């Protein structure tokens, strides 16, 4: 990488973070604002190349790993049929439909390249949809399906893409050979992911060092991806399997590892997603320049047709699946869930990176057209579906309010059970002591009992929305508010003593960390 390219990426990153910060402050979907900002400034700035290797080997693995780490293996297992039909079945269906359409519109384009385009734009990226859905209270099942689909569909699409490109470049690839490659890629990814996951879990049990464990976690997605891709297996599946396995066992790690991990991956996700979506918009000039040989209305017609068919194929698959489930007499999703999942097919940077990765052996004219059609589909789905997705959720009146109430009820019951277990353990420990506890020990024991009761009480209070009768503050809310004000006053004293040189900076950092942890507990 040259210094100029490094400076360009640095400026892109700084601008992307600024735009994402504005989006967070305003409560807007950051991915959509970043894409729009990239489109607006693209004609005004030097071209910023989107390197496929940068996306597939640097951006994609940590984003996949973080999403898998934060996902629920148990919830994904509950919706595995829906996820499998979307991440495999729908990708195959979209590839076939788009490929046939493009071949009909452009008969001079080789059929293998038409199917390569279908594979490129088949997998949606659920980042924008999940961000909007979480903010508007989309039900957990729908969110889980979207997350699960985005975790696995790239593996299907990239495998189909490799087969189609191989056929386009002169390699005779039969259906059975393509199927065999797909099965090998999927199975190889699972095996490599499981082997790495088990080995890493064994290693983490013996480190017991939050700093070391989280540093290793930063390397895991790259190691899993490279290990799988080096033997032509699916790096995507390998990364997802490792993330799901370790995420499901995160309770076995120390509290320090969990606290640091949560912060590390939130920062990583924020940074990488901001840069990725900004880079999508910044490709406008590069993409348009490549189709100079086509008439503007001609390529606009091609782009509109591919975009429309990509959206329609997802709806056809979703409602077709619902109809089949109805005929078979099985539980089927509601009409509202089907519509929402159908409209959540926004494409992302993986599609664009795959299009940029089309080998130079493909004729330049064909390559430029495929890149343009991919770009317009990605931008079209993000701006059309992304901007209307919140209104659709509100219009259908889909809400997770009942789920949130059930969660609070389950939490309160679990807190009560945990309280009883904790107090029983306290009584056992006190009973094992020789002699009666003295006055100081009694005070400590009473404080432990009071703290346990307060935490349990807080969970029950949340069932009422955090307010008491008549909208008054609950005891826990009052405690948190007053304690936060006290902590702020204590911080000011420590800082004043540091400024007066009566307290060293190292001591200040230690006591500030203690106060910060206490405030974090109050916020949680």
Short mmCIF file of C-alpha atoms in Angstrom, two decimals:
data_model
loop_
_atom_site.label_atom_id
_atom_site.label_comp_id
_atom_site.label_asym_id
_atom_site.label_seq_id
_atom_site.Cartn_x
_atom_site.Cartn_y
_atom_site.Cartn_z
CA UNK A 1 0.00 0.00 0.00
CA UNK A 2 1.38 3.39 -1.01
CA UNK A 3 1.41 6.42 1.34
CA UNK A 4 -1.26 8.07 -0.83
CA UNK A 5 -3.59 5.06 -0.50
CA UNK A 6 -2.93 4.97 3.23
CA UNK A 7 -3.82 8.64 3.54
CA UNK A 8 -6.98 8.09 1.50
CA UNK A 9 -8.13 5.26 3.76
CA UNK A 10 -7.33 7.33 6.84
CA UNK A 11 -9.45 10.22 5.54
CA UNK A 12 -12.25 7.82 4.62
CA UNK A 13 -12.15 6.33 8.11
CA UNK A 14 -12.21 9.74 9.79
CA UNK A 15 -15.08 10.96 7.62
CA UNK A 16 -17.02 7.73 8.11
CA UNK A 17 -16.70 7.94 11.88
CA UNK A 18 -17.92 11.56 11.81
CA UNK A 19 -20.98 10.65 9.72
CA UNK A 20 -21.72 7.60 11.90
CA UNK A 21 -21.46 9.78 15.01
CA UNK A 22 -24.07 12.16 13.57
CA UNK A 23 -26.33 9.21 12.74
CA UNK A 24 -26.06 7.85 16.29
CA UNK A 25 -26.82 11.25 17.79
CA UNK A 26 -29.88 11.71 15.57
CA UNK A 27 -31.07 8.12 15.89
CA UNK A 28 -30.77 7.50 12.13
CA UNK A 29 -29.59 4.21 10.55
CA UNK A 30 -25.85 4.78 10.19
CA UNK A 31 -25.31 2.43 7.19
CA UNK A 32 -27.81 4.33 5.05
CA UNK A 33 -26.42 7.75 5.95
CA UNK A 34 -22.86 6.55 5.26
CA UNK A 35 -23.80 5.23 1.82
CA UNK A 36 -25.63 8.44 0.96
CA UNK A 37 -22.69 10.55 2.12
CA UNK A 38 -20.29 8.43 0.05
CA UNK A 39 -22.44 8.89 -3.06
CA UNK A 40 -22.55 12.66 -2.57
CA UNK A 41 -18.81 13.18 -2.12
CA UNK A 42 -17.67 10.54 -4.63
CA UNK A 43 -17.54 12.99 -7.60
CA UNK A 44 -15.67 15.57 -5.48
CA UNK A 45 -12.79 13.48 -4.15
CA UNK A 46 -10.07 11.30 -5.72
CA UNK A 47 -11.10 7.73 -6.43
CA UNK A 48 -10.84 5.45 -3.40
CA UNK A 49 -10.36 1.89 -4.63
CA UNK A 50 -12.29 -0.91 -2.99
CA UNK A 51 -9.82 -3.76 -2.88
CA UNK A 52 -11.59 -7.15 -2.79
CA UNK A 53 -8.83 -8.66 -0.64
CA UNK A 54 -9.25 -5.83 1.87
CA UNK A 55 -12.96 -6.58 2.24
CA UNK A 56 -12.83 -10.39 2.16
CA UNK A 57 -9.71 -10.89 4.28
CA UNK A 58 -9.68 -7.83 6.58
CA UNK A 59 -13.21 -6.49 7.05
CA UNK A 60 -15.39 -9.58 6.64
CA UNK A 61 -13.82 -12.03 9.18
CA UNK A 62 -14.03 -9.79 12.29
CA UNK A 63 -17.54 -8.59 11.40
CA UNK A 64 -18.74 -12.18 10.99
CA UNK A 65 -16.99 -13.30 14.16
CA UNK A 66 -18.41 -10.47 16.24
CA UNK A 67 -21.94 -11.16 14.98
CA UNK A 68 -21.57 -14.88 15.71
CA UNK A 69 -20.08 -14.22 19.14
CA UNK A 70 -23.06 -12.03 20.02
CA UNK A 71 -25.64 -14.43 18.58
CA UNK A 72 -27.57 -17.07 20.45
CA UNK A 73 -26.75 -20.62 19.34
CA UNK A 74 -29.96 -21.85 20.99
CA UNK A 75 -32.16 -19.30 19.18
CA UNK A 76 -30.44 -20.03 15.87
CA UNK A 77 -31.05 -23.73 16.42
CA UNK A 78 -34.75 -23.01 16.93
CA UNK A 79 -34.98 -21.24 13.54
CA UNK A 80 -32.46 -23.42 11.69
CA UNK A 81 -35.01 -24.45 9.06
CA UNK A 82 -35.84 -20.85 8.16
CA UNK A 83 -32.17 -19.84 8.21
CA UNK A 84 -31.19 -22.80 6.02
CA UNK A 85 -33.91 -22.06 3.46
CA UNK A 86 -32.79 -18.44 3.23
CA UNK A 87 -29.01 -18.83 3.39
CA UNK A 88 -28.91 -21.76 0.94
CA UNK A 89 -32.25 -22.13 -0.84
CA UNK A 90 -32.93 -18.44 -1.44
CA UNK A 91 -29.35 -17.79 -2.58
CA UNK A 92 -29.62 -20.61 -5.15
CA UNK A 93 -33.04 -19.37 -6.27
CA UNK A 94 -31.92 -15.74 -6.62
CA UNK A 95 -28.78 -16.79 -8.49
CA UNK A 96 -30.84 -18.79 -10.98
CA UNK A 97 -33.54 -16.13 -11.49
CA UNK A 98 -31.14 -13.21 -11.88
CA UNK A 99 -28.78 -15.25 -14.06
CA UNK A 100 -31.56 -16.26 -16.45
CA UNK A 101 -32.93 -12.71 -16.62
CA UNK A 102 -29.51 -11.24 -17.42
CA UNK A 103 -28.91 -13.91 -20.06
CA UNK A 104 -32.25 -13.08 -21.69
CA UNK A 105 -31.52 -9.35 -21.69
CA UNK A 106 -27.90 -9.78 -22.80
CA UNK A 107 -27.72 -12.93 -24.96
CA UNK A 108 -24.13 -12.11 -25.95
CA UNK A 109 -23.06 -12.34 -22.29
CA UNK A 110 -21.92 -15.88 -21.45
CA UNK A 111 -24.43 -17.75 -19.32
CA UNK A 112 -21.74 -18.55 -16.73
CA UNK A 113 -21.07 -14.81 -16.22
CA UNK A 114 -24.80 -14.16 -15.90
CA UNK A 115 -24.98 -16.76 -13.12
CA UNK A 116 -21.85 -15.24 -11.56
CA UNK A 117 -23.72 -11.92 -11.33
CA UNK A 118 -26.68 -13.73 -9.76
CA UNK A 119 -24.38 -15.27 -7.14
CA UNK A 120 -22.76 -11.91 -6.45
CA UNK A 121 -26.00 -10.08 -5.65
CA UNK A 122 -27.85 -13.03 -4.08
CA UNK A 123 -26.71 -12.69 -0.42
CA UNK A 124 -28.26 -9.81 1.57
CA UNK A 125 -26.31 -8.07 4.29
CA UNK A 126 -28.51 -7.78 7.38
CA UNK A 127 -26.48 -5.05 9.14
CA UNK A 128 -28.79 -2.19 8.17
CA UNK A 129 -31.99 -4.22 8.64
CA UNK A 130 -30.95 -5.52 12.06
CA UNK A 131 -29.91 -2.02 13.20
CA UNK A 132 -33.32 -0.62 12.26
CA UNK A 133 -35.19 -3.66 13.60
CA UNK A 134 -33.53 -3.52 17.00
CA UNK A 135 -34.21 0.19 17.33
CA UNK A 136 -37.89 -0.23 16.44
CA UNK A 137 -38.48 -3.37 18.48
CA UNK A 138 -38.68 -6.03 15.76
CA UNK A 139 -39.62 -9.41 17.32
CA UNK A 140 -36.71 -11.60 18.35
CA UNK A 141 -37.55 -14.44 15.97
CA UNK A 142 -37.41 -12.17 12.91
CA UNK A 143 -34.13 -10.63 14.07
CA UNK A 144 -32.63 -14.07 14.72
CA UNK A 145 -33.58 -15.23 11.23
CA UNK A 146 -32.03 -12.13 9.64
CA UNK A 147 -28.83 -12.54 11.65
CA UNK A 148 -28.60 -16.26 10.94
CA UNK A 149 -29.17 -15.70 7.23
CA UNK A 150 -26.42 -13.06 7.05
CA UNK A 151 -24.00 -15.36 8.90
CA UNK A 152 -24.26 -18.21 6.42
CA UNK A 153 -25.48 -16.88 3.06
CA UNK A 154 -22.09 -15.46 2.05
CA UNK A 155 -20.64 -18.97 2.13
CA UNK A 156 -23.24 -20.23 -0.36
CA UNK A 157 -22.94 -17.22 -2.62
CA UNK A 158 -19.13 -17.12 -2.73
CA UNK A 159 -18.96 -20.85 -3.52
CA UNK A 160 -21.45 -20.44 -6.39
CA UNK A 161 -19.49 -17.41 -7.55
CA UNK A 162 -16.22 -19.39 -7.71
CA UNK A 163 -17.89 -22.19 -9.68
CA UNK A 164 -19.51 -19.76 -12.15
CA UNK A 165 -16.31 -17.77 -12.70
CA UNK A 166 -14.36 -21.00 -13.21
CA UNK A 167 -16.87 -22.07 -15.87
CA UNK A 168 -16.76 -18.63 -17.53
CA UNK A 169 -12.98 -18.81 -17.87
CA UNK A 170 -13.13 -22.05 -19.80
CA UNK A 171 -13.22 -24.68 -17.11
CA UNK A 172 -15.87 -27.28 -17.83
CA UNK A 173 -17.78 -27.58 -14.57
CA UNK A 174 -20.66 -30.03 -14.33
CA UNK A 175 -23.56 -29.74 -11.93
CA UNK A 176 -22.16 -32.61 -9.85
CA UNK A 177 -18.73 -31.00 -9.68
CA UNK A 178 -20.27 -27.73 -8.56
CA UNK A 179 -22.37 -29.54 -5.95
CA UNK A 180 -19.31 -31.43 -4.74
CA UNK A 181 -17.34 -28.20 -4.39
CA UNK A 182 -20.19 -26.64 -2.43
CA UNK A 183 -20.49 -29.62 -0.08
CA UNK A 184 -16.72 -29.72 0.45
CA UNK A 185 -16.58 -25.98 1.17
CA UNK A 186 -19.43 -26.17 3.70
CA UNK A 187 -18.28 -29.36 5.42
CA UNK A 188 -14.66 -28.23 5.43
CA UNK A 189 -15.63 -24.93 6.99
CA UNK A 190 -17.60 -26.68 9.73
CA UNK A 191 -14.79 -29.14 10.51
CA UNK A 192 -12.06 -26.48 10.58
CA UNK A 193 -14.25 -24.20 12.67
CA UNK A 194 -15.01 -26.91 15.22
CA UNK A 195 -11.38 -28.01 15.49
CA UNK A 196 -10.21 -24.45 16.08
CA UNK A 197 -13.08 -23.75 18.48
CA UNK A 198 -12.35 -26.79 20.67
CA UNK A 199 -8.62 -26.04 20.69
CA UNK A 200 -9.19 -22.39 21.58
CA UNK A 201 -11.70 -23.29 24.33
CA UNK A 202 -9.08 -25.64 25.84
CA UNK A 203 -6.47 -22.86 25.62
CA UNK A 204 -8.74 -20.25 27.23
CA UNK A 205 -9.42 -22.55 30.18
CA UNK A 206 -5.70 -22.41 30.98
CA UNK A 207 -4.92 -18.73 30.34
CA UNK A 208 -7.32 -17.03 32.78
CA UNK A 209 -5.98 -13.65 31.67
CA UNK A 210 -8.53 -11.22 30.24
CA UNK A 211 -5.94 -9.20 28.32
CA UNK A 212 -4.36 -12.26 26.72
CA UNK A 213 -7.71 -13.87 25.91
CA UNK A 214 -9.12 -10.77 24.21
CA UNK A 215 -5.91 -10.23 22.26
CA UNK A 216 -6.17 -13.80 21.00
CA UNK A 217 -9.81 -13.20 20.10
CA UNK A 218 -8.75 -10.41 17.75
CA UNK A 219 -6.68 -12.95 15.82
CA UNK A 220 -9.25 -15.78 15.81
CA UNK A 221 -11.45 -14.60 12.88
CA UNK A 222 -8.45 -14.07 10.60
CA UNK A 223 -6.89 -17.40 11.57
CA UNK A 224 -10.14 -19.32 10.99
CA UNK A 225 -10.84 -17.60 7.68
CA UNK A 226 -7.32 -18.12 6.31
CA UNK A 227 -7.14 -21.72 7.53
CA UNK A 228 -10.35 -22.63 5.70
CA UNK A 229 -9.68 -20.66 2.53
CA UNK A 230 -6.19 -22.15 2.22
CA UNK A 231 -7.75 -25.58 1.57
CA UNK A 232 -10.64 -24.14 -0.53
CA UNK A 233 -13.17 -24.61 2.29
CA UNK A 234 -15.56 -21.87 3.38
CA UNK A 235 -13.79 -19.30 5.53
CA UNK A 236 -17.15 -17.72 6.29
CA UNK A 237 -18.57 -20.90 7.84
CA UNK A 238 -15.34 -21.56 9.76
CA UNK A 239 -15.43 -18.09 11.34
CA UNK A 240 -19.13 -18.38 12.20
CA UNK A 241 -18.72 -21.82 13.79
CA UNK A 242 -15.84 -20.62 15.97
CA UNK A 243 -17.77 -17.53 17.00
CA UNK A 244 -20.95 -19.44 17.89
CA UNK A 245 -19.04 -22.09 19.84
CA UNK A 246 -16.96 -19.65 21.89
CA UNK A 247 -19.90 -17.29 22.37
CA UNK A 248 -22.01 -20.11 23.77
CA UNK A 249 -19.22 -20.84 26.28
CA UNK A 250 -18.45 -17.25 27.20
CA UNK A 251 -19.93 -17.83 30.66
CA UNK A 252 -16.89 -20.01 31.42
CA UNK A 253 -14.54 -17.04 30.97
CA UNK A 254 -13.72 -14.63 33.76
CA UNK A 255 -15.73 -11.46 34.29
CA UNK A 256 -12.78 -9.36 33.08
CA UNK A 257 -12.70 -11.20 29.77
CA UNK A 258 -16.42 -10.64 29.21
CA UNK A 259 -16.27 -6.94 30.09
CA UNK A 260 -13.27 -6.25 27.87
CA UNK A 261 -14.61 -8.42 25.04
CA UNK A 262 -17.89 -6.52 24.93
CA UNK A 263 -16.09 -3.18 24.64
CA UNK A 264 -13.51 -4.42 22.12
CA UNK A 265 -16.04 -5.82 19.68
CA UNK A 266 -18.42 -2.88 19.94
CA UNK A 267 -15.60 -0.54 18.94
CA UNK A 268 -14.44 -2.92 16.20
CA UNK A 269 -17.94 -3.25 14.72
CA UNK A 270 -18.56 0.49 14.81
CA UNK A 271 -15.28 1.27 13.04
CA UNK A 272 -15.39 -1.46 10.39
CA UNK A 273 -19.07 -0.99 9.51
CA UNK A 274 -18.59 2.78 9.18
CA UNK A 275 -15.66 2.37 6.79
CA UNK A 276 -17.32 -0.40 4.78
CA UNK A 277 -20.56 1.46 4.08
CA UNK A 278 -18.69 4.67 3.27
CA UNK A 279 -16.54 2.75 0.77
CA UNK A 280 -19.69 1.46 -0.96
CA UNK A 281 -20.91 4.96 -1.75
CA UNK A 282 -17.44 6.16 -2.79
CA UNK A 283 -17.33 3.66 -5.69
CA UNK A 284 -19.83 5.69 -7.75
CA UNK A 285 -17.31 7.36 -10.07
CA UNK A 286 -15.22 4.21 -10.52
CA UNK A 287 -18.25 2.13 -11.46
CA UNK A 288 -19.87 4.68 -13.80
CA UNK A 289 -16.58 5.33 -15.61
CA UNK A 290 -16.35 1.67 -16.64
CA UNK A 291 -19.62 1.62 -18.62
CA UNK A 292 -18.82 4.53 -20.92
CA UNK A 293 -19.39 2.25 -23.91
CA UNK A 294 -23.08 1.73 -23.11
CA UNK A 295 -25.98 4.11 -23.62
CA UNK A 296 -27.24 5.65 -20.35
CA UNK A 297 -30.85 4.56 -20.86
CA UNK A 298 -29.73 1.11 -21.89
CA UNK A 299 -27.75 0.41 -18.72
CA UNK A 300 -30.40 2.14 -16.60
CA UNK A 301 -32.96 -0.34 -17.96
CA UNK A 302 -30.69 -3.29 -17.21
CA UNK A 303 -30.03 -2.02 -13.69
CA UNK A 304 -33.73 -1.41 -12.94
CA UNK A 305 -34.65 -4.89 -14.17
CA UNK A 306 -31.96 -6.64 -12.11
CA UNK A 307 -32.88 -4.62 -9.01
CA UNK A 308 -36.60 -5.35 -9.41
CA UNK A 309 -36.07 -9.07 -9.98
CA UNK A 310 -33.68 -9.32 -7.01
CA UNK A 311 -36.34 -7.84 -4.72
CA UNK A 312 -39.19 -9.83 -6.28
CA UNK A 313 -37.29 -13.12 -6.05
CA UNK A 314 -36.97 -12.74 -2.30
CA UNK A 315 -40.69 -12.04 -1.90
CA UNK A 316 -41.59 -14.96 -4.16
CA UNK A 317 -39.40 -17.28 -2.09
CA UNK A 318 -40.77 -16.02 1.24
CA UNK A 319 -44.43 -16.35 0.28
CA UNK A 320 -43.78 -19.63 -1.53
CA UNK A 321 -42.21 -21.01 1.64
CA UNK A 322 -45.21 -19.86 3.68
CA UNK A 323 -47.61 -21.51 1.22
CA UNK A 324 -45.71 -24.82 1.34
CA UNK A 325 -45.72 -24.79 5.15
CA UNK A 326 -49.45 -24.15 5.08
CA UNK A 327 -50.06 -27.07 2.72
CA UNK A 328 -47.93 -29.35 4.92
CA UNK A 329 -49.87 -28.24 7.99
CA UNK A 330 -46.79 -26.92 9.78
CA UNK A 331 -46.34 -23.77 11.80
CA UNK A 332 -45.80 -20.88 9.42
CA UNK A 333 -44.75 -17.27 9.96
CA UNK A 334 -47.35 -14.54 10.13
CA UNK A 335 -48.07 -12.42 7.07
CA UNK A 336 -46.41 -9.43 8.78
CA UNK A 337 -43.22 -11.40 9.50
CA UNK A 338 -43.14 -12.68 5.91
CA UNK A 339 -43.46 -9.17 4.50
CA UNK A 340 -40.80 -7.78 6.84
CA UNK A 341 -38.32 -10.55 6.08
CA UNK A 342 -39.06 -10.15 2.38
CA UNK A 343 -38.33 -6.42 2.48
CA UNK A 344 -35.13 -6.89 4.51
CA UNK A 345 -33.03 -8.05 1.54
CA UNK A 346 -30.54 -5.18 1.48
CA UNK A 347 -27.26 -6.01 -0.22
CA UNK A 348 -23.87 -4.99 1.14
CA UNK A 349 -20.15 -4.79 0.66
CA UNK A 350 -19.52 -8.53 0.12
CA UNK A 351 -21.47 -8.34 -3.14
CA UNK A 352 -19.48 -5.33 -4.27
CA UNK A 353 -16.15 -6.89 -3.28
CA UNK A 354 -16.98 -10.07 -5.21
CA UNK A 355 -17.83 -8.00 -8.29
CA UNK A 356 -14.53 -6.11 -8.04
CA UNK A 357 -12.78 -9.48 -7.73
CA UNK A 358 -13.98 -10.68 -11.15
CA UNK A 359 -10.72 -11.75 -12.83
CA UNK A 360 -9.16 -9.50 -15.49
CA UNK A 361 -9.36 -12.44 -17.95
CA UNK A 362 -13.08 -11.63 -18.26
CA UNK A 363 -13.60 -9.16 -21.14
CA UNK A 364 -13.36 -5.59 -19.84
CA UNK A 365 -16.75 -4.59 -21.27
CA UNK A 366 -18.54 -7.52 -19.60
CA UNK A 367 -16.67 -6.99 -16.34
CA UNK A 368 -17.60 -3.30 -16.22
CA UNK A 369 -21.29 -4.08 -16.84
CA UNK A 370 -21.41 -6.75 -14.13
CA UNK A 371 -19.76 -4.36 -11.68
CA UNK A 372 -22.26 -1.61 -12.55
CA UNK A 373 -25.27 -3.92 -12.14
CA UNK A 374 -23.94 -5.11 -8.78
CA UNK A 375 -23.35 -1.54 -7.60
CA UNK A 376 -26.82 -0.32 -8.61
CA UNK A 377 -28.45 -3.32 -6.91
CA UNK A 378 -26.50 -2.73 -3.68
CA UNK A 379 -27.26 1.01 -3.68
CA UNK A 380 -30.87 0.50 -4.77
CA UNK A 381 -31.70 -2.01 -2.05
CA UNK A 382 -29.95 0.04 0.63
CA UNK A 383 -31.63 3.33 -0.27
CA UNK A 384 -35.06 2.04 -1.34
CA UNK A 385 -35.62 -0.79 1.11
CA UNK A 386 -33.44 0.66 3.86
CA UNK A 387 -35.18 4.03 4.00
CA UNK A 388 -38.69 2.52 3.91
CA UNK A 389 -37.99 -0.36 6.30
CA UNK A 390 -38.79 1.63 9.49
CA UNK A 391 -42.10 2.85 8.03
CA UNK A 392 -43.01 -0.72 7.06
CA UNK A 393 -42.37 -2.00 10.59
CA UNK A 394 -44.52 0.79 12.05
CA UNK A 395 -47.25 0.29 9.44
CA UNK A 396 -47.52 -3.43 10.20
CA UNK A 397 -47.51 -2.64 13.94
CA UNK A 398 -44.98 -5.32 14.66
CA UNK A 399 -43.60 -5.02 18.16
CA UNK A 400 -41.54 -6.94 20.67
CA UNK A 401 -43.27 -5.32 23.66
CA UNK A 402 -44.78 -8.62 24.79
CA UNK A 403 -41.39 -10.31 24.45
CA UNK A 404 -39.76 -7.56 26.53
CA UNK A 405 -42.38 -8.00 29.25
CA UNK A 406 -41.85 -11.77 29.26
CA UNK A 407 -38.08 -11.20 29.41
CA UNK A 408 -38.44 -8.92 32.43
CA UNK A 409 -40.75 -11.44 34.11
CA UNK A 410 -38.30 -14.29 33.47
CA UNK A 411 -35.40 -12.16 34.70
CA UNK A 412 -37.25 -11.26 37.90
CA UNK A 413 -38.05 -14.91 38.58
CA UNK A 414 -34.44 -15.92 37.85
CA UNK A 415 -33.14 -13.14 40.12
CA UNK A 416 -35.41 -14.42 42.89
CA UNK A 417 -34.10 -17.97 42.48
CA UNK A 418 -30.51 -16.70 42.37
CA UNK A 419 -31.14 -14.60 45.48
CA UNK A 420 -32.36 -17.62 47.41
CA UNK A 421 -29.34 -19.67 46.29
CA UNK A 422 -26.95 -16.86 47.22
CA UNK A 423 -28.48 -16.35 50.66
CA UNK A 424 -28.45 -20.10 51.29
CA UNK A 425 -24.74 -20.16 50.45
CA UNK A 426 -24.15 -17.17 52.75
CA UNK A 427 -25.94 -18.97 55.60
CA UNK A 428 -23.83 -22.07 54.97
CA UNK A 429 -20.59 -20.12 55.05
CA UNK A 430 -21.60 -18.29 58.25
CA UNK A 431 -22.63 -21.58 59.86
CA UNK A 432 -19.21 -23.10 59.13
CA UNK A 433 -17.43 -20.37 61.09
CA UNK A 434 -16.37 -21.16 64.60
CA UNK A 435 -18.18 -19.13 67.23
CA UNK A 436 -20.66 -16.32 66.81
CA UNK A 437 -19.77 -13.52 64.34
CA UNK A 438 -18.67 -10.28 65.96
CA UNK A 439 -20.30 -6.89 65.38
CA UNK A 440 -18.26 -6.02 62.30
CA UNK A 441 -18.86 -9.41 60.72
CA UNK A 442 -22.60 -9.05 61.37
CA UNK A 443 -22.58 -5.69 59.57
CA UNK A 444 -20.82 -7.21 56.57
CA UNK A 445 -23.30 -10.10 56.47
CA UNK A 446 -26.24 -7.67 56.67
CA UNK A 447 -24.77 -5.60 53.83
CA UNK A 448 -24.48 -8.70 51.64
CA UNK A 449 -28.09 -9.63 52.35
CA UNK A 450 -29.29 -6.09 51.60
CA UNK A 451 -27.37 -5.94 48.32
CA UNK A 452 -28.86 -9.24 47.17
CA UNK A 453 -32.38 -8.14 48.03
CA UNK A 454 -31.87 -4.79 46.24
CA UNK A 455 -30.77 -6.49 43.02
CA UNK A 456 -33.77 -8.82 43.11
CA UNK A 457 -36.10 -5.91 43.87
CA UNK A 458 -34.78 -3.98 40.87
CA UNK A 459 -35.75 -6.81 38.52
CA UNK A 460 -39.32 -6.88 39.85
CA UNK A 461 -39.58 -3.09 39.65
CA UNK A 462 -38.72 -3.16 35.93
CA UNK A 463 -41.94 -5.08 35.33
CA UNK A 464 -43.72 -1.82 36.07
CA UNK A 465 -41.59 0.14 33.64
CA UNK A 466 -39.22 1.42 36.32
CA UNK A 467 -41.78 3.65 38.04
CA UNK A 468 -43.85 3.22 41.14
CA UNK A 469 -47.52 4.01 41.83
CA UNK A 470 -48.57 7.30 40.27
CA UNK A 471 -45.37 7.52 38.23
CA UNK A 472 -43.17 8.04 41.30
CA UNK A 473 -39.58 6.84 41.42
CA UNK A 474 -39.07 3.32 42.65
CA UNK A 475 -36.60 2.78 45.50
CA UNK A 476 -34.05 1.29 43.09
CA UNK A 477 -34.37 4.19 40.64
CA UNK A 478 -33.95 6.66 43.50
CA UNK A 479 -30.91 4.76 44.74
CA UNK A 480 -29.29 4.80 41.28
CA UNK A 481 -29.93 8.51 40.74
CA UNK A 482 -28.58 9.57 44.11
CA UNK A 483 -25.58 7.22 43.93
CA UNK A 484 -24.64 8.54 40.46
CA UNK A 485 -24.63 12.10 41.80
CA UNK A 486 -22.50 10.97 44.74
CA UNK A 487 -20.03 9.27 42.40
CA UNK A 488 -19.68 12.46 40.38
CA UNK A 489 -18.94 14.44 43.52
CA UNK A 490 -16.35 11.85 44.59
CA UNK A 491 -14.66 12.04 41.16
CA UNK A 492 -14.35 15.81 41.44
CA UNK A 493 -12.57 15.46 44.79
CA UNK A 494 -10.07 12.94 43.38
CA UNK A 495 -9.35 15.15 40.37
CA UNK A 496 -8.89 18.22 42.57
CA UNK A 497 -6.44 16.36 44.76
CA UNK A 498 -4.53 15.24 41.66
CA UNK A 499 -4.37 18.80 40.36
CA UNK A 500 -3.06 19.95 43.76
CA UNK A 501 -0.32 17.29 43.43
CA UNK A 502 -1.60 15.50 46.54
CA UNK A 503 -2.53 12.41 44.52
CA UNK A 504 -0.52 10.71 41.78
CA UNK A 505 -2.06 10.09 38.33
CA UNK A 506 -1.60 6.35 38.70
CA UNK A 507 -3.59 6.34 41.91
CA UNK A 508 -6.22 8.55 40.26
CA UNK A 509 -6.67 6.06 37.42
CA UNK A 510 -7.12 3.19 39.89
CA UNK A 511 -9.79 4.91 41.96
CA UNK A 512 -11.53 6.26 38.84
CA UNK A 513 -11.71 2.71 37.48
CA UNK A 514 -13.38 1.55 40.70
CA UNK A 515 -15.94 4.35 40.50
CA UNK A 516 -16.51 3.67 36.78
CA UNK A 517 -17.22 0.00 37.42
CA UNK A 518 -19.73 0.91 40.11
CA UNK A 519 -21.47 3.37 37.79
CA UNK A 520 -21.52 0.77 35.03
CA UNK A 521 -23.28 -1.62 37.41
CA UNK A 522 -25.84 1.10 38.19
CA UNK A 523 -26.47 1.65 34.47
CA UNK A 524 -26.96 -2.07 33.84
#
